[in-house]
């Protein structure tokens, strides 16, 4: 019963320094929460205190491993079995969550505290109809008959912006896109009109425009129902946009908390400043010498994906790219941006030779790559690719050294000694010096793996690199480091780059020229500054409105500004 | 999980230590299989008595100092017959599993990598074979190739090939969607090289598990075929025909059935334990994580 004792002590010490009135009014009051991993005794959440008042949106920001998710889940009474509560209290509407019986906890979950998870692909039960899933919570917590519940559900689905709510009731989750599923998830949570909504990285898996739509919907819905939100995210820009107060967590501790504007403009803690500086910044435009021939020129590229093939029927082909023309000059970084389904990944794959184009031509240094076997081989050796997912792009059975050395196998004029030296050199370049060569990918973090993937792509010193969302699977601070590395390597070796991304912030930092794609067509293209400061096409404006612009202020702070929608 | 990133040396990850005791399953499984191989190896060259020598005066003798495991209805020494049988049974099982794994892997790799119509046709055949119970298929094949040692190997090998092909094909299909396969192509590696260098090694984990459990099934199937009188023809001993021969005497000479049965069960146990250990050992992700 040490738990009860320590929690009593927690309240007493807390009521001394916080005015009783404020504490009483708080919807959620977490005080001195400390969580420890059972066996090792490692403290994963240390003395965390914060409050959420009714109707307020509070953000918890931190990297993965900062304990933000654990702290938030503890509010629901969800603590993994290996983790022990060491001290502190969590009071929801004045009641101690840790002291609640299992029955009271069940009554609280869903009805009073709702939760939206990160992964919309897995947070809905794939074998259950949407209607049944939405009905589950209502049937459990509200005394309503089936037709009343149905009316409520349809109403809610309409308000989250589903086009055909009636049809959605008898549809399965896989029939919806990620953004739509997150809307459905939100609908299922908001149906019960909870007093508090926990949103754990609710939009991290979505692209920028969808992310903004879902967030705005969430803010709108919670405002209408007077629901408070505890938003957990690693994306400081997003949190700053929607939250009134921010709690910054680092390695289990709260390093800073306060009003959103204050945190941004006058960060006091070094870690907050680091987070702020990790947000992508625009660098001055580079001067590139006038080129004679583009290194890669794509003309009227068309890609069709064959329709679903059955035993006796053939589905209709789907056109992914409608005649794309694009040039990349020597030493230039061209960014291709667009939402999911815009065809940007298909474009990258077909230029990389992974997808066979239906029509059109790709020229490398002025020669069509399909002209002869030698032309193709020259292109193959010089065009490399960095993939999105560092967890699946490295063969798990090979060591880092083997992975990076593999491309050199095809370089005929290199002695074994030379290639060994080259591997060591490249590994040092990407910051994976001594000892890493003998390790396996599973022993590395996501950022380190992506460094390996970059090393593998540049080890042959190619003249052209395609990078397909190389940093979107990474945390903000790691993302900034990897991006910086990529930029350094590009400047040092001067390779041209096609940088595919949905993240305009990243693009703003790294690109010389930007190509905006939508539905398999290029809608706008131009120098980076023109696209960002003076967008012409409506789709470009929509994309830009979804990400913040940044202005540095004195003292290491930043000011965010939002580009207007459809100006 | 070896995510001890809080250890003193910053981002460095714990390296697998070299001086580590093998896992308990490797020790137990290894011992059992060691005994089996020793018995089989010795049995092929030397046995305490001639396993075929009849001696009606000593028939159905209980285990004693002279005959450690007793004698059968013809007075043949059970221990000698078990040892000689081990050589036959192990040899048959090893060859059968090798045949099935090699053939199945080739078919599965080819089918999974080609996809499309090639895959469909091959898999239609494969599934048709898979639909027969293995033992029934082997029985039918034995009728064609003839009931002898090599007939059994061919029959059982063909009977077990489809399941290997299925597993390998499934693994290949999921592997080839991974980005490292695309990365290999972008590098300029040929399709054949990609298959051998990147796809095949990643099939090893499911294959080891399958091969070891299959070794057990083959041992059982061989015994069953011998039991039915379709295996290695008597008087040559195998564990299966010893078990079959013990049936009429189960009341008076229980050791006739117990020892071959025990030999089969312990061998299966050893193979399964060793298979798990081998799979863990071959997978870099499992190393150093205990």
Coordinates of N, CA and C in Angstrom, one line a residue, chain A residues 44-217:
Chain A
X44 N 11.0 6.0 -16.5 CA 10.6 6.4 -17.8 C 9.8 7.7 -17.8
X45 N 9.1 7.9 -16.7 CA 8.4 9.2 -16.6 C 8.7 9.7 -15.2
X46 N 9.3 10.9 -15.1 CA 9.8 11.4 -13.8 C 9.2 12.6 -13.4
X47 N 8.4 12.6 -12.3 CA 7.8 13.7 -11.6 C 7.1 14.7 -12.6
X48 N 6.2 14.1 -13.4 CA 5.5 14.9 -14.4 C 4.3 15.5 -13.8
X49 N 4.1 16.8 -14.0 CA 2.9 17.5 -13.5 C 2.4 18.4 -14.6
X50 N 1.1 18.3 -14.9 CA 0.5 19.2 -15.8 C -1.0 19.2 -15.5
X51 N -1.7 20.2 -16.0 CA -3.2 20.2 -15.8 C -3.9 20.5 -17.2
X52 N -5.1 20.0 -17.3 CA -5.9 20.3 -18.4 C -7.2 20.9 -17.9
X53 N -7.6 22.1 -18.4 CA -8.9 22.6 -17.9 C -10.0 22.4 -18.9
X54 N -11.2 22.4 -18.5 CA -12.3 22.0 -19.4 C -12.2 22.9 -20.7
X55 N -12.4 22.2 -21.8 CA -12.5 22.9 -23.1 C -11.2 23.3 -23.7
X56 N -10.1 23.0 -23.0 CA -8.8 23.6 -23.4 C -8.0 22.5 -24.3
X57 N -7.1 23.0 -25.2 CA -6.3 22.1 -25.9 C -4.9 22.2 -25.5
X58 N -4.3 21.1 -24.9 CA -3.0 21.2 -24.4 C -2.2 20.2 -25.2
X59 N -0.9 20.6 -25.5 CA -0.1 19.7 -26.3 C 1.1 19.2 -25.5
X60 N 1.4 17.9 -25.6 CA 2.6 17.4 -25.1 C 3.6 17.1 -26.2
X61 N 4.8 17.7 -26.2 CA 5.7 17.6 -27.3 C 7.0 16.9 -26.8
X62 N 7.5 16.0 -27.6 CA 8.8 15.4 -27.3 C 9.1 14.3 -28.3
X63 N 10.3 13.9 -28.3 CA 10.7 12.8 -29.3 C 10.2 11.5 -28.9
X64 N 10.4 10.5 -29.7 CA 10.0 9.1 -29.3 C 11.0 8.7 -28.2
X65 N 10.4 8.1 -27.2 CA 11.2 7.7 -26.0 C 11.2 8.8 -24.9
X66 N 10.5 9.9 -25.2 CA 10.5 10.9 -24.1 C 9.4 10.7 -23.0
X67 N 8.6 9.6 -23.2 CA 7.7 9.3 -22.2 C 6.3 9.9 -22.3
X68 N 6.2 10.7 -23.4 CA 4.9 11.4 -23.6 C 3.7 10.5 -23.7
X69 N 3.9 9.4 -24.5 CA 2.8 8.5 -24.7 C 2.4 7.8 -23.4
X70 N 3.4 7.3 -22.7 CA 3.2 6.6 -21.4 C 2.5 7.5 -20.4
X71 N 2.9 8.8 -20.3 CA 2.3 9.7 -19.4 C 0.8 9.9 -19.8
X72 N 0.5 10.0 -21.1 CA -0.9 10.2 -21.5 C -1.7 9.0 -21.3
X73 N -1.1 7.8 -21.5 CA -1.9 6.6 -21.4 C -2.2 6.3 -19.9
X74 N -1.3 6.8 -19.1 CA -1.6 6.6 -17.6 C -2.9 7.3 -17.2
X75 N -3.2 8.3 -17.9 CA -4.5 9.1 -17.6 C -5.7 8.1 -17.8
X76 N -5.6 7.2 -18.8 CA -6.7 6.3 -19.0 C -6.6 5.1 -18.1
X77 N -5.5 5.0 -17.3 CA -5.3 3.8 -16.5 C -4.6 2.7 -17.3
X78 N -4.1 3.1 -18.5 CA -3.4 2.1 -19.3 C -1.9 2.2 -19.1
X79 N -1.4 1.3 -18.3 CA 0.1 1.2 -18.1 C 0.5 -0.2 -18.5
X80 N 1.6 -0.3 -19.3 CA 2.0 -1.6 -19.7 C 2.4 -2.4 -18.4
X81 N 2.2 -3.7 -18.5 CA 2.5 -4.6 -17.3 C 3.9 -4.4 -16.7
X82 N 4.9 -4.1 -17.6 CA 6.2 -4.0 -17.0 C 6.5 -2.7 -16.3
X83 N 5.6 -1.7 -16.4 CA 5.8 -0.4 -15.9 C 5.1 -0.3 -14.5
X84 N 5.8 0.2 -13.5 CA 5.2 0.4 -12.2 C 5.0 1.9 -11.9
X85 N 3.9 2.1 -11.2 CA 3.7 3.5 -10.7 C 4.5 3.7 -9.5
X86 N 5.4 4.7 -9.5 CA 6.2 4.9 -8.3 C 5.7 6.0 -7.4
X87 N 5.0 7.0 -8.0 CA 4.5 8.1 -7.2 C 3.7 9.0 -8.0
X88 N 3.0 9.9 -7.4 CA 2.2 10.9 -8.1 C 0.7 10.5 -8.2
X89 N -0.1 11.5 -8.6 CA -1.5 11.2 -8.7 C -2.0 11.7 -10.1
X90 N -3.0 11.1 -10.5 CA -3.7 11.5 -11.7 C -5.2 11.7 -11.3
X91 N -5.6 12.9 -11.3 CA -7.0 13.2 -10.9 C -7.8 13.6 -12.1
X92 N -8.9 12.9 -12.4 CA -9.8 13.3 -13.5 C -11.1 13.6 -12.8
X93 N -11.6 14.8 -13.1 CA -12.8 15.4 -12.4 C -12.7 15.1 -10.9
X94 N -11.5 15.4 -10.4 CA -11.4 15.3 -8.9 C -11.2 13.9 -8.4
X95 N -11.3 12.8 -9.3 CA -11.2 11.5 -8.8 C -9.8 10.9 -9.1
X96 N -9.3 10.1 -8.2 CA -7.9 9.6 -8.4 C -8.1 8.3 -9.4
X97 N -7.5 8.5 -10.6 CA -7.6 7.4 -11.6 C -6.9 6.2 -11.1
X98 N -5.8 6.3 -10.4 CA -5.0 5.2 -10.0 C -5.7 4.3 -8.9
X99 N -6.6 5.0 -8.2 CA -7.3 4.3 -7.1 C -8.7 3.7 -7.6
X100 N -9.0 4.0 -8.8 CA -10.3 3.6 -9.3 C -10.4 2.0 -9.5
X101 N -11.6 1.5 -9.3 CA -11.8 0.1 -9.5 C -11.8 -0.2 -11.0
X102 N -11.6 -1.4 -11.4 CA -11.7 -1.7 -12.8 C -13.0 -1.3 -13.5
X103 N -14.1 -1.5 -12.7 CA -15.4 -1.1 -13.2 C -15.5 0.4 -13.4
X104 N -15.0 1.2 -12.4 CA -15.1 2.6 -12.6 C -14.3 3.1 -13.8
X105 N -13.1 2.4 -13.9 CA -12.2 2.8 -15.1 C -12.9 2.5 -16.4
X106 N -13.6 1.4 -16.5 CA -14.3 1.1 -17.7 C -15.4 2.1 -18.0
X107 N -16.0 2.5 -16.9 CA -17.1 3.5 -17.1 C -16.5 4.8 -17.5
X108 N -15.3 5.1 -17.1 CA -14.7 6.4 -17.5 C -14.2 6.4 -18.9
X109 N -13.5 5.2 -19.3 CA -12.9 5.1 -20.6 C -14.0 5.2 -21.7
X110 N -13.8 6.0 -22.7 CA -14.8 6.1 -23.7 C -15.9 7.1 -23.4
X111 N -16.6 6.9 -22.3 CA -17.7 7.8 -22.0 C -17.2 9.2 -21.6
X112 N -16.1 9.2 -20.7 CA -15.6 10.5 -20.3 C -14.3 10.9 -20.9
X113 N -13.5 9.9 -21.1 CA -12.2 10.2 -21.8 C -12.1 9.3 -23.0
X114 N -12.0 10.0 -24.2 CA -11.9 9.3 -25.4 C -10.4 9.3 -25.9
X115 N -10.1 8.4 -26.8 CA -8.7 8.3 -27.3 C -8.7 8.1 -28.8
X116 N -7.8 8.8 -29.5 CA -7.6 8.6 -30.9 C -6.1 8.2 -31.0
X117 N -5.9 7.1 -31.7 CA -4.6 6.5 -31.8 C -3.9 7.0 -33.1
X118 N -2.6 6.7 -33.1 CA -1.7 7.2 -34.2 C -2.0 6.5 -35.5
X119 N -2.2 5.2 -35.5 CA -2.2 4.4 -36.7 C -3.6 4.1 -37.2
X120 N -4.2 5.0 -38.1 CA -5.5 4.7 -38.5 C -5.7 3.4 -39.2
X121 N -4.6 2.8 -39.7 CA -4.7 1.6 -40.5 C -5.0 0.4 -39.5
X122 N -4.6 0.5 -38.3 CA -4.8 -0.6 -37.4 C -5.7 -0.3 -36.2
X123 N -6.1 0.9 -36.0 CA -6.9 1.2 -34.8 C -8.4 0.9 -35.0
X124 N -8.8 0.6 -36.2 CA -10.2 0.1 -36.4 C -10.1 -1.4 -36.7
X125 N -11.0 -2.1 -36.1 CA -11.1 -3.5 -36.3 C -11.4 -3.9 -37.8
X126 N -10.4 -4.5 -38.5 CA -10.6 -4.7 -40.0 C -11.8 -5.6 -40.3
X127 N -12.2 -6.4 -39.4 CA -13.3 -7.4 -39.7 C -14.7 -7.0 -39.2
X128 N -14.8 -5.7 -38.8 CA -16.1 -5.3 -38.3 C -16.6 -4.1 -39.1
X129 N -17.9 -4.1 -39.4 CA -18.5 -3.0 -40.2 C -18.3 -1.7 -39.4
X130 N -18.2 -0.6 -40.1 CA -18.0 0.7 -39.5 C -19.2 1.0 -38.5
X131 N -20.4 0.6 -39.0 CA -21.6 0.9 -38.2 C -21.6 0.2 -36.9
X132 N -21.1 -1.1 -36.9 CA -21.1 -1.9 -35.7 C -20.0 -1.3 -34.7
X133 N -18.9 -0.9 -35.3 CA -17.8 -0.4 -34.4 C -18.3 0.9 -33.7
X134 N -19.0 1.8 -34.5 CA -19.4 3.0 -33.9 C -20.5 2.8 -32.8
X135 N -21.3 1.7 -33.1 CA -22.4 1.4 -32.2 C -21.9 0.9 -30.9
X136 N -20.8 0.2 -30.9 CA -20.3 -0.5 -29.7 C -20.2 0.4 -28.5
X137 N -19.6 1.5 -28.6 CA -19.4 2.4 -27.5 C -20.7 3.0 -27.0
X138 N -21.5 3.4 -28.0 CA -22.8 4.0 -27.6 C -23.7 3.0 -26.9
X139 N -23.7 1.8 -27.4 CA -24.6 0.7 -26.8 C -24.1 0.5 -25.3
X140 N -22.8 0.6 -25.1 CA -22.2 0.3 -23.8 C -22.5 1.4 -22.8
X141 N -22.4 2.6 -23.3 CA -22.4 3.7 -22.3 C -23.7 4.5 -22.2
X142 N -24.5 4.4 -23.3 CA -25.7 5.2 -23.3 C -27.0 4.3 -23.3
X143 N -28.0 4.8 -22.7 CA -29.2 4.0 -22.7 C -30.1 4.5 -23.8
X144 N -29.9 4.0 -25.0 CA -30.6 4.5 -26.2 C -31.0 3.3 -26.9
X145 N -32.2 3.4 -27.7 CA -32.5 2.2 -28.5 C -31.8 2.3 -29.8
X146 N -31.9 1.2 -30.6 CA -31.1 1.1 -31.8 C -31.3 2.2 -32.8
X147 N -32.6 2.6 -33.0 CA -32.8 3.7 -34.0 C -32.3 5.0 -33.5
X148 N -32.3 5.3 -32.2 CA -31.8 6.6 -31.8 C -30.3 6.6 -31.9
X149 N -29.6 5.4 -31.7 CA -28.2 5.3 -31.8 C -27.8 5.5 -33.3
X150 N -28.6 4.9 -34.2 CA -28.3 5.0 -35.6 C -28.4 6.4 -36.1
X151 N -29.4 7.2 -35.6 CA -29.5 8.6 -35.9 C -28.3 9.4 -35.5
X152 N -27.9 9.1 -34.2 CA -26.7 9.8 -33.7 C -25.5 9.5 -34.5
X153 N -25.3 8.2 -34.9 CA -24.1 7.8 -35.6 C -24.1 8.5 -37.0
X154 N -25.3 8.5 -37.7 CA -25.3 9.1 -39.0 C -25.0 10.6 -38.9
X155 N -25.5 11.2 -37.9 CA -25.3 12.6 -37.6 C -23.8 12.9 -37.5
X156 N -23.2 12.1 -36.7 CA -21.8 12.3 -36.4 C -20.9 12.0 -37.6
X157 N -21.3 11.0 -38.4 CA -20.5 10.7 -39.6 C -20.6 11.8 -40.6
X158 N -21.8 12.4 -40.7 CA -22.0 13.6 -41.5 C -21.1 14.7 -41.1
X159 N -21.1 14.9 -39.8 CA -20.3 16.1 -39.3 C -18.8 15.9 -39.4
X160 N -18.3 14.6 -39.5 CA -16.9 14.5 -39.8 C -16.6 14.5 -41.3
X161 N -17.6 14.8 -42.1 CA -17.4 15.0 -43.5 C -17.3 13.8 -44.4
X162 N -18.0 12.7 -44.0 CA -18.1 11.5 -44.9 C -19.2 11.8 -45.9
X163 N -18.9 11.5 -47.1 CA -19.9 11.8 -48.2 C -21.1 11.0 -48.1
X164 N -21.0 9.7 -47.8 CA -22.1 8.8 -47.8 C -22.2 8.1 -46.5
X165 N -22.8 8.8 -45.5 CA -22.8 8.1 -44.1 C -23.6 6.8 -44.1
X166 N -24.7 6.8 -44.8 CA -25.5 5.6 -44.8 C -24.7 4.4 -45.3
X167 N -24.0 4.7 -46.5 CA -23.2 3.6 -47.1 C -22.0 3.2 -46.1
X168 N -21.5 4.2 -45.4 CA -20.3 3.9 -44.6 C -20.7 2.9 -43.5
X169 N -21.9 3.0 -43.0 CA -22.3 2.1 -41.9 C -22.1 0.6 -42.2
X170 N -22.3 0.3 -43.5 CA -22.2 -1.1 -43.9 C -20.9 -1.3 -44.7
X171 N -19.9 -0.5 -44.4 CA -18.6 -0.7 -45.1 C -17.5 -1.2 -44.1
X172 N -16.5 -1.7 -44.6 CA -15.4 -2.1 -43.8 C -14.2 -1.1 -43.8
X173 N -13.4 -1.0 -42.7 CA -12.4 0.0 -42.7 C -11.5 0.0 -43.9
X174 N -11.1 -1.1 -44.5 CA -10.2 -1.1 -45.6 C -10.7 -0.3 -46.8
X175 N -12.0 -0.1 -46.9 CA -12.6 0.6 -48.0 C -12.3 2.1 -47.9
X176 N -11.7 2.6 -46.8 CA -11.5 4.0 -46.7 C -10.0 4.3 -46.6
X177 N -9.6 5.6 -47.0 CA -8.2 6.0 -47.0 C -7.9 6.3 -45.5
X178 N -6.6 6.5 -45.3 CA -6.1 6.8 -44.0 C -6.7 8.0 -43.3
X179 N -6.9 9.1 -44.1 CA -7.5 10.3 -43.6 C -9.0 10.0 -43.2
X180 N -9.7 9.3 -44.1 CA -11.1 9.0 -43.8 C -11.2 8.1 -42.5
X181 N -10.3 7.1 -42.4 CA -10.4 6.3 -41.2 C -10.1 7.1 -40.0
X182 N -9.2 8.0 -40.0 CA -9.0 8.8 -38.8 C -10.2 9.7 -38.5
X183 N -10.9 10.1 -39.6 CA -12.2 10.8 -39.3 C -13.2 9.9 -38.6
X184 N -13.2 8.7 -39.1 CA -14.2 7.7 -38.5 C -13.8 7.4 -37.1
X185 N -12.5 7.3 -36.9 CA -12.1 7.1 -35.5 C -12.5 8.2 -34.6
X186 N -12.3 9.4 -35.1 CA -12.7 10.6 -34.4 C -14.2 10.6 -34.1
X187 N -14.9 10.2 -35.1 CA -16.4 10.2 -35.0 C -16.8 9.2 -33.9
X188 N -16.1 8.0 -33.9 CA -16.5 7.0 -32.9 C -16.2 7.5 -31.5
X189 N -15.1 8.3 -31.3 CA -14.8 8.8 -30.0 C -15.7 9.9 -29.6
X190 N -16.0 10.9 -30.5 CA -16.8 12.0 -30.2 C -18.3 11.7 -30.0
X191 N -18.7 10.6 -30.5 CA -20.1 10.2 -30.4 C -20.5 10.2 -28.9
X192 N -19.6 9.9 -28.0 CA -20.0 9.8 -26.6 C -19.8 11.2 -25.9
X193 N -19.4 12.2 -26.7 CA -19.1 13.5 -26.1 C -18.3 13.4 -24.8
X194 N -17.1 12.9 -24.9 CA -16.3 12.8 -23.7 C -15.8 14.2 -23.3
X195 N -15.4 14.3 -22.0 CA -15.0 15.6 -21.4 C -13.5 15.8 -21.8
X196 N -12.8 14.7 -22.1 CA -11.4 14.8 -22.5 C -11.1 13.9 -23.6
X197 N -10.4 14.4 -24.6 CA -9.9 13.6 -25.7 C -8.4 13.5 -25.7
X198 N -7.9 12.2 -25.6 CA -6.5 12.0 -25.7 C -6.2 11.7 -27.2
X199 N -5.3 12.5 -27.8 CA -5.0 12.3 -29.2 C -3.5 12.0 -29.3
X200 N -3.1 10.7 -29.6 CA -1.7 10.4 -29.6 C -1.2 10.3 -31.0
X201 N -0.5 11.3 -31.4 CA 0.0 11.5 -32.8 C -1.1 11.2 -33.8
X202 N -2.2 11.9 -33.7 CA -3.3 11.5 -34.5 C -3.1 11.6 -36.0
X203 N -2.2 12.5 -36.4 CA -2.1 12.7 -37.9 C -0.7 12.5 -38.4
X204 N 0.1 11.8 -37.6 CA 1.5 11.6 -38.0 C 1.6 10.8 -39.3
X205 N 0.7 9.8 -39.4 CA 0.7 8.9 -40.6 C 0.1 9.5 -41.9
X206 N -0.4 10.7 -41.8 CA -1.1 11.3 -42.9 C -0.3 12.4 -43.6
X207 N -0.6 12.7 -44.8 CA 0.1 13.7 -45.5 C -0.4 15.1 -45.1
X208 N 0.4 16.2 -45.4 CA 0.2 17.5 -44.9 C -1.2 18.0 -45.0
X209 N -1.8 17.9 -46.2 CA -3.1 18.5 -46.4 C -4.2 17.7 -45.6
X210 N -4.1 16.4 -45.6 CA -5.1 15.6 -44.9 C -4.9 15.8 -43.4
X211 N -3.7 16.0 -43.0 CA -3.3 16.2 -41.6 C -4.0 17.5 -41.1
X212 N -3.9 18.6 -41.9 CA -4.6 19.8 -41.5 C -6.1 19.6 -41.4
X213 N -6.7 19.0 -42.4 CA -8.1 18.8 -42.4 C -8.6 18.0 -41.2
X214 N -7.9 16.9 -40.9 CA -8.3 16.1 -39.7 C -8.1 17.0 -38.4
X215 N -7.0 17.7 -38.3 CA -6.8 18.5 -37.1 C -7.9 19.5 -37.0
X216 N -8.2 20.2 -38.1 CA -9.2 21.2 -38.0 C -10.6 20.7 -37.6
X217 N -10.9 19.5 -38.2 CA -12.1 18.8 -37.8 C -12.1 18.5 -36.3

